[in-house]
Coordinates of C-alpha atoms and ligand atoms in Angstrom, one line a residue:
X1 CA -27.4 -12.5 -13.9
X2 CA -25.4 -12.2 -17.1
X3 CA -21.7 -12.6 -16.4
X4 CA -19.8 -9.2 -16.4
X5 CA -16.3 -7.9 -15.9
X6 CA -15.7 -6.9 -12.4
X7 CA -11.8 -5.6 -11.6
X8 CA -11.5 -6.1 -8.0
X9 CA -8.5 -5.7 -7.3
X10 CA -7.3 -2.4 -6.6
X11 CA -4.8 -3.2 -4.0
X12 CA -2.1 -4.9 -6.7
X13 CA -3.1 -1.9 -9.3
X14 CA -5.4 0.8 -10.5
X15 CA -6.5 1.4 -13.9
X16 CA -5.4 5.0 -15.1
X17 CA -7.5 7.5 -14.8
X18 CA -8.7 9.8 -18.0
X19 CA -8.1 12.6 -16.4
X20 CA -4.4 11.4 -15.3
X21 CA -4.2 10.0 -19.3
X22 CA -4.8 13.7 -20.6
X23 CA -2.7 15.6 -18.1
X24 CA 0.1 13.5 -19.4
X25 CA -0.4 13.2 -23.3
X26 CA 1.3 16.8 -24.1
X27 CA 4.4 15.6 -21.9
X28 CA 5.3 12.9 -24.7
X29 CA 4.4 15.1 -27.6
X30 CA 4.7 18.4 -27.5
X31 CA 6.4 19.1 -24.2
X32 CA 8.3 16.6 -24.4
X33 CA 11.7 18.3 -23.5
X34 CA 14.3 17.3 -21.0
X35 CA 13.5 19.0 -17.5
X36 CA 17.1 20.2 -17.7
X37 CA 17.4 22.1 -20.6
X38 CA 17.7 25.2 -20.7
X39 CA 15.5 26.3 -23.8
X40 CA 11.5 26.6 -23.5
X41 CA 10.4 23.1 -23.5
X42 CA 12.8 22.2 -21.4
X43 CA 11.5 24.7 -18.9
X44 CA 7.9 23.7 -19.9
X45 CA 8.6 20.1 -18.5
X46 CA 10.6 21.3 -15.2
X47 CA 7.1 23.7 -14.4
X48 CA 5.3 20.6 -14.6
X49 CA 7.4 18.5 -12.4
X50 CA 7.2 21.2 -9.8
X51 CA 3.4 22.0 -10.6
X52 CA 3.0 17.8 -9.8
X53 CA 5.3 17.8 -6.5
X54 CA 3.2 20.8 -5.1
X55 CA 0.2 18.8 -5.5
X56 CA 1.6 16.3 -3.9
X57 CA 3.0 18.4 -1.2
X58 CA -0.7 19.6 -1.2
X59 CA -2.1 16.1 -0.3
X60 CA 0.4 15.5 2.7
X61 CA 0.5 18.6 4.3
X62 CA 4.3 19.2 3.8
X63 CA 6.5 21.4 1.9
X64 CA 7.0 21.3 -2.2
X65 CA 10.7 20.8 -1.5
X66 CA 10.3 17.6 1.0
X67 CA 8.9 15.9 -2.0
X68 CA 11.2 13.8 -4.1
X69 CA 9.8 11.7 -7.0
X70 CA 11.0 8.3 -7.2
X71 CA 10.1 5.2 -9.9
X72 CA 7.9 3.1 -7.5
X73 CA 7.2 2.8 -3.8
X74 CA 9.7 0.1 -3.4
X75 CA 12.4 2.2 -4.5
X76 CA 11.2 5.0 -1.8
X77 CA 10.8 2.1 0.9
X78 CA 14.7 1.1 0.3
X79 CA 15.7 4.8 0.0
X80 CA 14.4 5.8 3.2
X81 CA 15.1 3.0 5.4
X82 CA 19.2 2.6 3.8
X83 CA 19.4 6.1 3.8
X84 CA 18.2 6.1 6.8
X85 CA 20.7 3.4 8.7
X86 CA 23.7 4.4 6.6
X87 CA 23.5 7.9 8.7
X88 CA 22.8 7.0 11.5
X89 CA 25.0 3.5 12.1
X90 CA 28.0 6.2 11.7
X91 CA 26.6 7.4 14.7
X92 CA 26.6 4.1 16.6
X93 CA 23.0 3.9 16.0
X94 CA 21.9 0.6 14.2
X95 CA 18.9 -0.5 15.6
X96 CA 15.5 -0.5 13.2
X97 CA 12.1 -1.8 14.0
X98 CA 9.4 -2.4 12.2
X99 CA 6.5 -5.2 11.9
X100 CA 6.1 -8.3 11.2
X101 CA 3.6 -7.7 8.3
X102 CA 5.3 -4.8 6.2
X103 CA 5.3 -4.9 2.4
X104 CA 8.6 -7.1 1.1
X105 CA 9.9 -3.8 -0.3
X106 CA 10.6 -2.9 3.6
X107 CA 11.3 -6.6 5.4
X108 CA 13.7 -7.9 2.4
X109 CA 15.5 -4.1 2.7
X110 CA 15.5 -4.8 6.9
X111 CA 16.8 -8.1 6.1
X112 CA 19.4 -7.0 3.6
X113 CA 20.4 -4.3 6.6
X114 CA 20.4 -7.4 8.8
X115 CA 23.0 -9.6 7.2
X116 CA 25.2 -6.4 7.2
X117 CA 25.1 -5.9 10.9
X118 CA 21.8 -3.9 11.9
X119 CA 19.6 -5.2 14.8
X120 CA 15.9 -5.5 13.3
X121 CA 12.9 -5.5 15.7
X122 CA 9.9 -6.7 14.3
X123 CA 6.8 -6.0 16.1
X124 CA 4.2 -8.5 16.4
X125 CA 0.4 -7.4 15.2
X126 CA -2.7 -8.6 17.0
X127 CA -5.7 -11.3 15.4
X128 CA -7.3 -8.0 14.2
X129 CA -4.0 -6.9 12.5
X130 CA -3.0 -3.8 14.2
X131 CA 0.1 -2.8 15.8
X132 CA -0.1 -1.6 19.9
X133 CA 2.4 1.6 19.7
X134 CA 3.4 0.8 23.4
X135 CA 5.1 -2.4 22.0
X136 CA 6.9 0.5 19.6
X137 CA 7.8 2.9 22.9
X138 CA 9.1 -0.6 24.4
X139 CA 11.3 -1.4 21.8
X140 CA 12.9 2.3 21.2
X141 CA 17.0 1.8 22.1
X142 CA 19.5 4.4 22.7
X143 CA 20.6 2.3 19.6
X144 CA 17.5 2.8 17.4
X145 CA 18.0 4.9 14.0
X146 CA 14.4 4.5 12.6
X147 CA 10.9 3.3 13.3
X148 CA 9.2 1.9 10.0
X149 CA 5.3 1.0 10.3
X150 CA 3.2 0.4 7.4
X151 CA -0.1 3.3 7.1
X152 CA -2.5 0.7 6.3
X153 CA -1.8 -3.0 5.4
X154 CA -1.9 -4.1 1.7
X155 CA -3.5 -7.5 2.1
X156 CA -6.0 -6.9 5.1
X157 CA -5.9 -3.5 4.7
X158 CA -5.9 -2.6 8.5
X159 CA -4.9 1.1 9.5
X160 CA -2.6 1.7 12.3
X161 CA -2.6 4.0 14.8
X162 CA 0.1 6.2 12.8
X163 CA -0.2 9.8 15.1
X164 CA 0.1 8.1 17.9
X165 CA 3.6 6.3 16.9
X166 CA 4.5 9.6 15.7
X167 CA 4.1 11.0 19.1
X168 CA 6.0 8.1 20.5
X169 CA 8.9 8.4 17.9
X170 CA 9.1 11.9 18.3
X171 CA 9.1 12.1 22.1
X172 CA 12.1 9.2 22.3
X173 CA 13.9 11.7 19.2
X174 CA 14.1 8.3 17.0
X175 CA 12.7 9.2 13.3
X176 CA 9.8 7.7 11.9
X177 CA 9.3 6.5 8.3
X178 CA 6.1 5.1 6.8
X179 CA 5.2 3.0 4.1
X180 CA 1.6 4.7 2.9
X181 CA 1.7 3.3 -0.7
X182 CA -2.1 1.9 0.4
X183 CA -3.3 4.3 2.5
X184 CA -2.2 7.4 0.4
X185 CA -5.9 9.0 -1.4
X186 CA -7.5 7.1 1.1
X187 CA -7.2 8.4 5.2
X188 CA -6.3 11.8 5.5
X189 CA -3.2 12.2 5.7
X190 CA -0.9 15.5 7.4
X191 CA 2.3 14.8 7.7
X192 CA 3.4 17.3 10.1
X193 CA 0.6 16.9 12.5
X194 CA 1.0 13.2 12.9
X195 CA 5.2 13.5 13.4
X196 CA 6.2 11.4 10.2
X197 CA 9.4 11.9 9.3
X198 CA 9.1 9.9 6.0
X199 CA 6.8 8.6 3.9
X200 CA 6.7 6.9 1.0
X201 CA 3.9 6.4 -1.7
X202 CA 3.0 4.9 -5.2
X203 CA 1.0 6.4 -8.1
X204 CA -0.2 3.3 -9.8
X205 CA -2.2 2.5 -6.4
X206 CA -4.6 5.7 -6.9
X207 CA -5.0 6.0 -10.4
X208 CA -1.3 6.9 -11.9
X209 CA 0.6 4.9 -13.9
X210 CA 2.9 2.3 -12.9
X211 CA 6.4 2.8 -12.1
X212 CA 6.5 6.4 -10.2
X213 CA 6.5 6.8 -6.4
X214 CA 7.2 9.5 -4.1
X215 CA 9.7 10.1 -1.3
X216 CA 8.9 12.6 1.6
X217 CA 11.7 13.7 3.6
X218 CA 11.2 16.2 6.1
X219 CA 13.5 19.2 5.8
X220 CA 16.8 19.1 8.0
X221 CA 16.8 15.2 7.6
X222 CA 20.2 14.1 5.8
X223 CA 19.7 11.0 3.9
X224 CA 22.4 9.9 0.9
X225 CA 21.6 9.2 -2.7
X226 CA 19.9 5.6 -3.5
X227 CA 21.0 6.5 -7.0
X228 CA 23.6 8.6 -7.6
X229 CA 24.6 10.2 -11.4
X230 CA 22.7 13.9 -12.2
X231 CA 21.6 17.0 -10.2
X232 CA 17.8 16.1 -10.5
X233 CA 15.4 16.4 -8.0
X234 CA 17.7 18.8 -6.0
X235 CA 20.6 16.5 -5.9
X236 CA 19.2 13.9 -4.2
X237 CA 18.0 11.8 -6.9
X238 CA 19.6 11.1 -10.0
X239 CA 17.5 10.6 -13.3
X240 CA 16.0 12.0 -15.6
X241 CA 12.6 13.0 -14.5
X242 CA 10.0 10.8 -15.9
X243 CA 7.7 13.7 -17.0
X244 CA 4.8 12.3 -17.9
X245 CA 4.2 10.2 -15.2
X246 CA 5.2 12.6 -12.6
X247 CA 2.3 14.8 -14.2
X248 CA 0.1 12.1 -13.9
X249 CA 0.6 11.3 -10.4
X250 CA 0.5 15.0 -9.4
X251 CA -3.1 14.8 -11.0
X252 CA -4.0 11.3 -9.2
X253 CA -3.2 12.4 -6.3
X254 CA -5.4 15.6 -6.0
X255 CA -8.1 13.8 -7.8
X256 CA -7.6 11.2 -5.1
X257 CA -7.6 13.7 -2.1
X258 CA -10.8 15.4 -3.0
X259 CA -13.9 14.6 -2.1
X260 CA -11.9 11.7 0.0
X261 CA -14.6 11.5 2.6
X262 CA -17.4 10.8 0.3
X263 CA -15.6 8.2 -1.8
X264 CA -14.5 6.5 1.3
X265 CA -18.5 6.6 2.6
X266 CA -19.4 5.2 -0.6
X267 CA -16.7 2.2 -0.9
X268 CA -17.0 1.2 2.7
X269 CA -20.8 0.6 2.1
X270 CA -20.2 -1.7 -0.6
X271 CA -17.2 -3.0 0.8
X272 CA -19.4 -3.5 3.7
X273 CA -22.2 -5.7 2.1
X274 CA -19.4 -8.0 0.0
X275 CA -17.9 -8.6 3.4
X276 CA -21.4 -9.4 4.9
X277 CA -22.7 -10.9 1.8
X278 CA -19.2 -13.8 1.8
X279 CA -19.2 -14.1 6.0
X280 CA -23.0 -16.1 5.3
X281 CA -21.1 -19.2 4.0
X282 CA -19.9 -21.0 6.6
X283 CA -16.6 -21.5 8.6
X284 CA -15.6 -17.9 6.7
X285 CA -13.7 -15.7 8.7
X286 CA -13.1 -11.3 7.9
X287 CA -9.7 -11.1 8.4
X288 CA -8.3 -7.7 9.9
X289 CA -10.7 -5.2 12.2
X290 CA -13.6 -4.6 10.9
X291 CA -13.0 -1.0 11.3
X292 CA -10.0 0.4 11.5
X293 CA -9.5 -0.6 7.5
X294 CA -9.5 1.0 4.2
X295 CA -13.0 1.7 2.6
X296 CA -12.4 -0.8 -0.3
X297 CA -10.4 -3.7 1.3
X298 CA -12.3 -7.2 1.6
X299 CA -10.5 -10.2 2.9
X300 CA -12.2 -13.3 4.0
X301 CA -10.9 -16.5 4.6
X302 CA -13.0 -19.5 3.5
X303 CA -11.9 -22.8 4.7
X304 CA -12.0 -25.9 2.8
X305 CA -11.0 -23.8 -0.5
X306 CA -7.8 -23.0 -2.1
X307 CA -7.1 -19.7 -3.2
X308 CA -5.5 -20.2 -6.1
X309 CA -8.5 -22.6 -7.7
X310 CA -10.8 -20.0 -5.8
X311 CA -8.9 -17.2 -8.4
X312 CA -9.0 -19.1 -11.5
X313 CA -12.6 -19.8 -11.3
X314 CA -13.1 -16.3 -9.9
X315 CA -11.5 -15.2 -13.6
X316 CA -13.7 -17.3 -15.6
X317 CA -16.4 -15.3 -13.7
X318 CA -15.0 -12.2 -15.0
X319 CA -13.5 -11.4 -11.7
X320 CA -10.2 -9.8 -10.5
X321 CA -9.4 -10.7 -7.2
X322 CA -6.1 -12.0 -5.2
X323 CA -5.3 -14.3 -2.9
X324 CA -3.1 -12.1 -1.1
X325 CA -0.4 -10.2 -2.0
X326 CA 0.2 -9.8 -6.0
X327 CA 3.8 -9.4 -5.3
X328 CA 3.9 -13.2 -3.9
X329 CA 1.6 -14.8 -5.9
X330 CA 3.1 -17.2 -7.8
X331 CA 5.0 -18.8 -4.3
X332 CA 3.7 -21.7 -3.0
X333 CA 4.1 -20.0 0.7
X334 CA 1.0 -18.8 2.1
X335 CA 0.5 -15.4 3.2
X336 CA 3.1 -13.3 5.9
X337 CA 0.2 -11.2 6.6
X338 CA -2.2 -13.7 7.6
X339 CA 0.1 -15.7 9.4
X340 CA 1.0 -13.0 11.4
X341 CA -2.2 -12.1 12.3
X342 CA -2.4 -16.1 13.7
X343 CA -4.1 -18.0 10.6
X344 CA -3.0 -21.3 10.6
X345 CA -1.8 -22.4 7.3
X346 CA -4.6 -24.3 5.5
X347 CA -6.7 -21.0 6.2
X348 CA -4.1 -18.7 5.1
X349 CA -4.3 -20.3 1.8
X350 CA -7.9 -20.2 1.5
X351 CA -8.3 -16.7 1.7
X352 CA -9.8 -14.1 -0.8
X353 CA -8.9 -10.4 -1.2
X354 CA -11.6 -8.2 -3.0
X355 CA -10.3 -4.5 -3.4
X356 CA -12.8 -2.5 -5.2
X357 CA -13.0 1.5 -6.2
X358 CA -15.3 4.2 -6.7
X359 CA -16.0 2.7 -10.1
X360 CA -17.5 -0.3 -8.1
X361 CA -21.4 -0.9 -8.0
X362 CA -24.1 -2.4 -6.3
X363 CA -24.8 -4.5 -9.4
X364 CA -21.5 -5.5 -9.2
X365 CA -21.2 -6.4 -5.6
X366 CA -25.0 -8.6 -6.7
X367 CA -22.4 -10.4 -9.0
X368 CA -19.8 -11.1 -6.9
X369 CA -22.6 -12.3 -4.0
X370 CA -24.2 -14.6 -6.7
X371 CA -21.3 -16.3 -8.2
X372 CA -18.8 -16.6 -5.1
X373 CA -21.0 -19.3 -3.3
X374 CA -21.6 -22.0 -5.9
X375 CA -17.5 -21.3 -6.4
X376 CA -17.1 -22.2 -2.6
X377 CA -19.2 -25.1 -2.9
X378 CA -18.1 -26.9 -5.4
X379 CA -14.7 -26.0 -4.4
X380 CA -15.6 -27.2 -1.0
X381 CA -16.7 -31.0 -2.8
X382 CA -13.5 -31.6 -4.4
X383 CA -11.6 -30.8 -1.6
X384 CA -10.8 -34.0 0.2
X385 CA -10.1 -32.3 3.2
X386 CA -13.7 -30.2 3.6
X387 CA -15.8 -33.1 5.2
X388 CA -13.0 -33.3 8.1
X389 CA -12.5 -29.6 8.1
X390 CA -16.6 -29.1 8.7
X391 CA -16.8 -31.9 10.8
X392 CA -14.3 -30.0 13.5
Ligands
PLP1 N1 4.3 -0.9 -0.1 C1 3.0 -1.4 -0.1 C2 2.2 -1.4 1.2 C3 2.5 -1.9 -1.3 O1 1.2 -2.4 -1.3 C4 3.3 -1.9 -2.4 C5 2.7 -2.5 -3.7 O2 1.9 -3.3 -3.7 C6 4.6 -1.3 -2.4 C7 5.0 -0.9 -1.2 C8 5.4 -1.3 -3.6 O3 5.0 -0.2 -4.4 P1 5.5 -0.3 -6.0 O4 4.6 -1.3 -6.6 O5 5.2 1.1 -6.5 O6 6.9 -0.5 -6.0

């Protein structure tokens, strides 16, 4: 097969959508006015921002006005869960919990909130990487200010049982934030139904560009500034509005949400083969439930390879891929997530993430299924660890 360019990797980014490209042109050339002025194109640009926020109010079920825009996911991660403690410590209340296997933009904030007093209680996840919500009723305190549990994970991309801890959270009156940046576009989402208090999401994950994110906050909650400085978005969040990409990730998002169910049907089927295709080598392991996961995510461990050699060679391929998280790659360390869900080390480090689209195809899946093994095999030769690691 001749080689081709496959980009699978969708997890660390998405490329920008043409339709999310046009929506946003006019915003840096002809409506290119401050969403606080007073004169026409300032009001052209503050229709848009509000025309974007209802979209993606639209997508979660929730009100235009519980939507603040942010500049990334991190940023809404950090907002809601210091917000979040810094009201409610005042009120004696300085528990959080969350897992074990969040995205760093939550553990390094619980962390952060750690060394300034807080208690952090970090639930454990199973082999199959999902989180059992009694462990969550368990550890609710009279102390506890916030519950924070990742939608779906970013490496293994596993989906937790997110109504049912919003049941439990609302029940035991402790709020409940989540961290959907992944699942957002991808699961249905309804805010209200399934008792989420916050949520936070991304744009360059479904299609937007990079650097804008979103901040639910159900009405009545009282959560300080992250950023303090102008009146923008209702007071809460200083900035000028990044126009442009707030249109575009209005436009991502209800491109994302529509026709969700056929997308995910036709991802999961390819995702299904790849996974099926890669588990024929041997001593390869799927890593997260087999189910319960997003349509696109792949991630296999294959033992007796290291993922960073498997990457490279992977690129000369013409393939995108990840060894885990993009956000850690570069450290030596293997993998929170898939030491969490019990990999030992070596395998951690061996283990491949495929995240593909709706642009993915069957050719391309072919590709991937033809040039992976010889990869792993001569991979597996140089290692001077493979003949013990087979032999066991
Ligand atoms: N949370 C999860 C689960 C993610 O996957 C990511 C990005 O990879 C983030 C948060 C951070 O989002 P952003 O890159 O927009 O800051």
């Amino acid at each position: 097969m001749d080689k081709r360019f496959i980009y699978a990797d969708n997890a660390a980014t998405t490329k920008v959508s043409r339709e999310v490209i046009d929506a946003m042109l006019p915003y840096f050339t002809v409506h290119y006015g401050n969403a606080s002025s007073i004169y026409a194109m300032g009001r052209d640009a503050k229709k848009a921002i509000e025309t974007a926020r209802d979209k993606v109010a639209g997508a979660l079920g929730c009100e235009s006005r519980e939507i603040y825009f942010t500049s990334c996911g991190s940023e809404a991660d950090n907002w809601a869960i210091r917000g979040i403690c810094e009201t409610l410590s005042a009120k004696g209340k300085n528990h959080i919990i969350t897992s074990v296997f969040e995205h760093h933009a939550i553990l390094h904030t619980c962390q952060a909130l750690e060394k300034k007093g807080f208690d952090v209680t970090y639930i454990p996840v199973d082999e199959n990487g999902l989180i059992d919500p009694q462990d969550i009723k368990k550890a609710i305190t009279p102390k506890t200010a916030l519950v924070s549990i990742m939608y779906a994970n970013n490496e293994i991309g596993t989906i937790q049982p997110i109504s049912e801890i919003g049941s439990i959270c609302k029940e035991a009156g402790v709020l409940f934030h989540t961290d959907a940046v992944q699942a957002v576009g991808h699961v249905h989402i309804d805010v209200k139904e399934q008792n989420i208090d916050l949520l936070s999401l991304s744009g360059h994950k479904i299609h937007a560009q990079k650097g804008i994110g979103a901040l639910y906050i159900r009405k009545g909650i009282n959560i300080p500034n992250l950023i303090f400085g102008g009146a923008q978005e209702r007071n809460r969040r200083a900035g000028t509005e990044n126009v442009p990409a707030i249109v575009g990730l209005g436009v991502a998002i209800e491109e994302a949400v529509k026709d969700i169910d056929a997308r995910a049907e036709k991802i999961t089927k390819l995702r299904n083969r790849l996974i099926d295709g890669i588990l024929t080598l041997p001593r390869t392991r799927l890593n997260g439930d087999r189910d319960k996961r997003l349509p696109g995510n792949c991630n296999i461990s294959i033992e007796g390879v290291e993922g960073e050699s498997l990457l490279l060679m992977l690129d000369m391929a013409g393939i995108c891929a990840s060894s885990g998280s993009a956000c850690t790659s570069g450290s030596l360390d293997p993998s929170h997530v898939l030491l969490a869900i019990g990999l030992r080390h070596e395998v951690a480090h061996g283990s491949l993430r495929l995240s593909i689209d709706e642009s993915t195809t069957d050719e391309d899946v072919d590709y991937i299924l033809e040039v992976l093994p010889p990869i792993v095999k001569r991979l597996r030769d140089m290692s001077p660890l493979w003949e013990t690691i087979n032999k066991q």
